[in-house]
PDB file of C-alpha atoms in Angstrom:
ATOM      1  CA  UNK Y  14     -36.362   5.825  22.447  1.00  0.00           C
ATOM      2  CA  UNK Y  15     -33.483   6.502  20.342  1.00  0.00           C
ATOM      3  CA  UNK Y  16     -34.313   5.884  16.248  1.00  0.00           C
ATOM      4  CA  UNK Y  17     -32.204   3.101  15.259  1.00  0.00           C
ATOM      5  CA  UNK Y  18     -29.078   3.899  12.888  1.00  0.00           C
ATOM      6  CA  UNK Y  19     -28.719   1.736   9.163  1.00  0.00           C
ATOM      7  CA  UNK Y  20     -25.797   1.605   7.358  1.00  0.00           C
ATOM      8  CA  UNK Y  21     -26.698   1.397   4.272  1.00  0.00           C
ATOM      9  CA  UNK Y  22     -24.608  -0.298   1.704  1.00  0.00           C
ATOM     10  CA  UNK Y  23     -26.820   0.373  -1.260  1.00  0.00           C
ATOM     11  CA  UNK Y  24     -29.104   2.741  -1.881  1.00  0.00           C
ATOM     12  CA  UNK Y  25     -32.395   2.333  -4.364  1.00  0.00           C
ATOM     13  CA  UNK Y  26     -33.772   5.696  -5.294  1.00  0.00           C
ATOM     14  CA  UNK Y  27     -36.800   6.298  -7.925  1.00  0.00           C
ATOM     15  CA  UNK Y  28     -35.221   9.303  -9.812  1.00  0.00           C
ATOM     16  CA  UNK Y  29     -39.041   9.835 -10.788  1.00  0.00           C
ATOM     17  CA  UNK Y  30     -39.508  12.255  -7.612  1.00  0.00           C
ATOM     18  CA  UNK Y  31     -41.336  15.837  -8.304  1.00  0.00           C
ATOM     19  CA  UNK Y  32     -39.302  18.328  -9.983  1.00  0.00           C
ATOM     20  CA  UNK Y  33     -35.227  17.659  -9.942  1.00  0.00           C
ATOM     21  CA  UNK Y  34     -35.867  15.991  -6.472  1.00  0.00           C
ATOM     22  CA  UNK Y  35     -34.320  12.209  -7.445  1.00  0.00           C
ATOM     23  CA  UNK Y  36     -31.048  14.676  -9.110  1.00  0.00           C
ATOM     24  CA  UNK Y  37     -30.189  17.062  -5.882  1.00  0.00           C
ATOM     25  CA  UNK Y  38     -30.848  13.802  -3.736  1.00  0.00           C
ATOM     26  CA  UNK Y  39     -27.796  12.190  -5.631  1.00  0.00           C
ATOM     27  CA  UNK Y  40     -25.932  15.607  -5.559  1.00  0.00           C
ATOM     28  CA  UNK Y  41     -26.587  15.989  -1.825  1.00  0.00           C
ATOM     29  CA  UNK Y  42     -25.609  12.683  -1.198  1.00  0.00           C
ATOM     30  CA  UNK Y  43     -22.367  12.496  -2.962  1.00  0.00           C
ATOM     31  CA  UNK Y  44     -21.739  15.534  -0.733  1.00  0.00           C
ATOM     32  CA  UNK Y  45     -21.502  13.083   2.369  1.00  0.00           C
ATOM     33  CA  UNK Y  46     -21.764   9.479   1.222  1.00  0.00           C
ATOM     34  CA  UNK Y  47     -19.728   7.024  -1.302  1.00  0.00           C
ATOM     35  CA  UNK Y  48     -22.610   4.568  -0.799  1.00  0.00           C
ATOM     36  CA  UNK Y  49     -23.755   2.793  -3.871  1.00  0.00           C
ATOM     37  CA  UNK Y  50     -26.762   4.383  -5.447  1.00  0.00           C
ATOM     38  CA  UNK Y  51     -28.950   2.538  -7.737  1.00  0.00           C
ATOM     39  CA  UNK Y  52     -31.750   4.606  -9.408  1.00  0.00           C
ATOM     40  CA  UNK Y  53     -35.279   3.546 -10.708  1.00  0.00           C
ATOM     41  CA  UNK Y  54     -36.988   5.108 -13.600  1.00  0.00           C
ATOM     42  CA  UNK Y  55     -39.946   4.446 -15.639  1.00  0.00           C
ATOM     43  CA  UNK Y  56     -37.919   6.981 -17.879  1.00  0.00           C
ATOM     44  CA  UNK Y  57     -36.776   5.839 -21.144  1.00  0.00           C
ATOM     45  CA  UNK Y  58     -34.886   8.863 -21.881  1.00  0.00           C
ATOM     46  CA  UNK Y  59     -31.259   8.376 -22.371  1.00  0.00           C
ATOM     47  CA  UNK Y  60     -30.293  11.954 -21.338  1.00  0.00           C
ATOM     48  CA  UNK Y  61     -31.471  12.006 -18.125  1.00  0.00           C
ATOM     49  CA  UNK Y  62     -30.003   8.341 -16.996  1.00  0.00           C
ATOM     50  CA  UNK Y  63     -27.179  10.129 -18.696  1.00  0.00           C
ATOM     51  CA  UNK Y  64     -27.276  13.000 -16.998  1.00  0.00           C
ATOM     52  CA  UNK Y  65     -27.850  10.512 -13.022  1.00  0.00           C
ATOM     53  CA  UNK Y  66     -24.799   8.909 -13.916  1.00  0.00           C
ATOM     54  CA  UNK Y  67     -22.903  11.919 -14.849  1.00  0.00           C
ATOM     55  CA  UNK Y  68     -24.196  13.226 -11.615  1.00  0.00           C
ATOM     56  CA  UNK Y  69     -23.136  10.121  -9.011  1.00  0.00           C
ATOM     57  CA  UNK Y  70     -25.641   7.309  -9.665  1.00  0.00           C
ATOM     58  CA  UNK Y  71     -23.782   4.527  -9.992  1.00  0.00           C
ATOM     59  CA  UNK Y  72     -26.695   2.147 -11.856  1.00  0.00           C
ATOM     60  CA  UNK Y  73     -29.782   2.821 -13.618  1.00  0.00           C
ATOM     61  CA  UNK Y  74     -33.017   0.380 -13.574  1.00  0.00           C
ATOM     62  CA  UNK Y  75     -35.894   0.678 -15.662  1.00  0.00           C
ATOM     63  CA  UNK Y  76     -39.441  -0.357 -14.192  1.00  0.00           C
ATOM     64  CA  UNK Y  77     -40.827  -2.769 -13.946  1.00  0.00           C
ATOM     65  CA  UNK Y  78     -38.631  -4.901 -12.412  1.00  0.00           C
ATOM     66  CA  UNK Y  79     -39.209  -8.092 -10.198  1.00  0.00           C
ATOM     67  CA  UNK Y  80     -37.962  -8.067  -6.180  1.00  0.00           C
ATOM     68  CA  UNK Y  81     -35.656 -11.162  -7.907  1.00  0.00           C
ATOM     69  CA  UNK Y  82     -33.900  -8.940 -10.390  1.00  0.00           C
ATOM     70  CA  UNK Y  83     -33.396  -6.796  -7.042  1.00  0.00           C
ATOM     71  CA  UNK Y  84     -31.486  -9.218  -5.007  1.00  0.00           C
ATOM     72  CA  UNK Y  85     -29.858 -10.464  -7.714  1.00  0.00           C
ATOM     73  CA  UNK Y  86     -28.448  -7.043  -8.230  1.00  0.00           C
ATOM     74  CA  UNK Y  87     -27.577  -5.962  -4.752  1.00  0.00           C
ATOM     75  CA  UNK Y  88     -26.025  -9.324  -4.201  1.00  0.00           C
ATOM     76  CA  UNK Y  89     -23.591  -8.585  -7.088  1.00  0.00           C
ATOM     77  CA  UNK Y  90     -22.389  -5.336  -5.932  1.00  0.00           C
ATOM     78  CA  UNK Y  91     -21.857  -6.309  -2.512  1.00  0.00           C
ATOM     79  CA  UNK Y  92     -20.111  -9.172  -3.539  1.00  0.00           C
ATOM     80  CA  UNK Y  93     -17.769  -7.205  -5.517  1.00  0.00           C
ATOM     81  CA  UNK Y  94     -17.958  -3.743  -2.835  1.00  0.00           C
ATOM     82  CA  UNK Y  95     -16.991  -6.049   0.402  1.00  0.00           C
ATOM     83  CA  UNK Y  96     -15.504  -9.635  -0.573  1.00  0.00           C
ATOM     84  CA  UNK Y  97     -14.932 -12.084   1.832  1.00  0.00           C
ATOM     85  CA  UNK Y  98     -17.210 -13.824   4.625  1.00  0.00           C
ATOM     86  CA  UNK Y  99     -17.809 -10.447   6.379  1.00  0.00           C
ATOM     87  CA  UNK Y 100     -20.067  -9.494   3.766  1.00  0.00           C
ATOM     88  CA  UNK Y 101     -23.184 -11.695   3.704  1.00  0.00           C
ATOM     89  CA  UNK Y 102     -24.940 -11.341   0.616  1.00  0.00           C
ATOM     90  CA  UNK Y 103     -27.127 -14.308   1.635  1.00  0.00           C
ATOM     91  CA  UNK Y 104     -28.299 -11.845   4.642  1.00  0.00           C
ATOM     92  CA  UNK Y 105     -29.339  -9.109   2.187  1.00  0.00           C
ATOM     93  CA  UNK Y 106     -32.556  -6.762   4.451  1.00  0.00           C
ATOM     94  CA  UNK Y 107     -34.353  -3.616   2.439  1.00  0.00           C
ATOM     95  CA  UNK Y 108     -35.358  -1.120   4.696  1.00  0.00           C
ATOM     96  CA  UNK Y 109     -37.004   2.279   3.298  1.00  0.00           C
ATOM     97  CA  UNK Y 110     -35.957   5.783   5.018  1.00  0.00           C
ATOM     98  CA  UNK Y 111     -37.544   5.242   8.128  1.00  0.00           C
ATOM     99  CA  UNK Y 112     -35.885   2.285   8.913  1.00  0.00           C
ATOM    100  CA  UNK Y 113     -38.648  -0.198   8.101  1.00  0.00           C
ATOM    101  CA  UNK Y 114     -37.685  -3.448   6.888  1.00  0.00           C
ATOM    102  CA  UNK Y 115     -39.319  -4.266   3.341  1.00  0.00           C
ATOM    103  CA  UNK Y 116     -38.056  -7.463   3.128  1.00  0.00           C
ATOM    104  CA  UNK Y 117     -35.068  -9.929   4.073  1.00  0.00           C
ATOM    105  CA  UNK Y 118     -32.935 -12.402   3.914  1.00  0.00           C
ATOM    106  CA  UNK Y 119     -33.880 -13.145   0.405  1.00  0.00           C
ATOM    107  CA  UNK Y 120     -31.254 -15.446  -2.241  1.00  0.00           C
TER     108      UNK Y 120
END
C-alpha cells in the first residue's frame, strides 16, 4: 500500500531537538519548501528564537501552550496564506510526520 501524501500548510516544529537538529531542519526545509513553519521552545533565550527566525521560521511559541492557542494560530495564518472559501480554516486536521492525525476539525 502506497503511504498517503499531506500537504502541509503549516508546519509545528519543537526547535528543542538534540544538538542543532530543530536549526538544519528549518535550513533543509527552506531548501525545498515555502511552507509556514511555526517553532516550539521551552527556550527563553532571545538569541536563538533570533537566530530560527533569521534562519526561516516564520513564528516562535513558547511552551506551554494550550491545543486552543494552536488552532487559534493556524487558523490565522491560513486565513491570511489562502483567503477565500477554498481555504477552510474551520476544517483545520494535525497530523505528525507519519501521517497520523492528532486531532481535527477543531474551531
Amino acid at each position: 500500500m502506497a503511504a498517503k501524501k499531506l500537504e502541509a500548510k503549516i508546519l509545528l516544529l519543537d526547535f528543542d531537538l538534540p544538538g542543532d537538529a530543530g536549526g538544519e531542519l528549518i535550513d533543509r526545509m527552506r531548501t525545498i519548501s515555502n511552507v509556514h513553519m511555526t517553532m516550539v521552545t521551552a527556550r527563553s533565550d532571545e538569541a536563538t528564537a533570533i537566530a530560527r527566525l533569521a534562519a526561516g521560521a516564520d513564528d516562535i511559541m513558547a511552551k506551554p501552550f494550550t491545543r486552543r492557542e494552536v488552532v487559534a494560530r493556524m487558523q490565522a495564518i491560513l486565513r491570511r496564506a489562502c483567503p477565500g472559501p477554498q481555504c477552510c480554516t474551520d476544517r483545520l486536521h494535525v497530523h505528525d510526520m507519519q501521517g497520523r492525525r492528532v486531532f481535527g476539525a477543531l474551531s
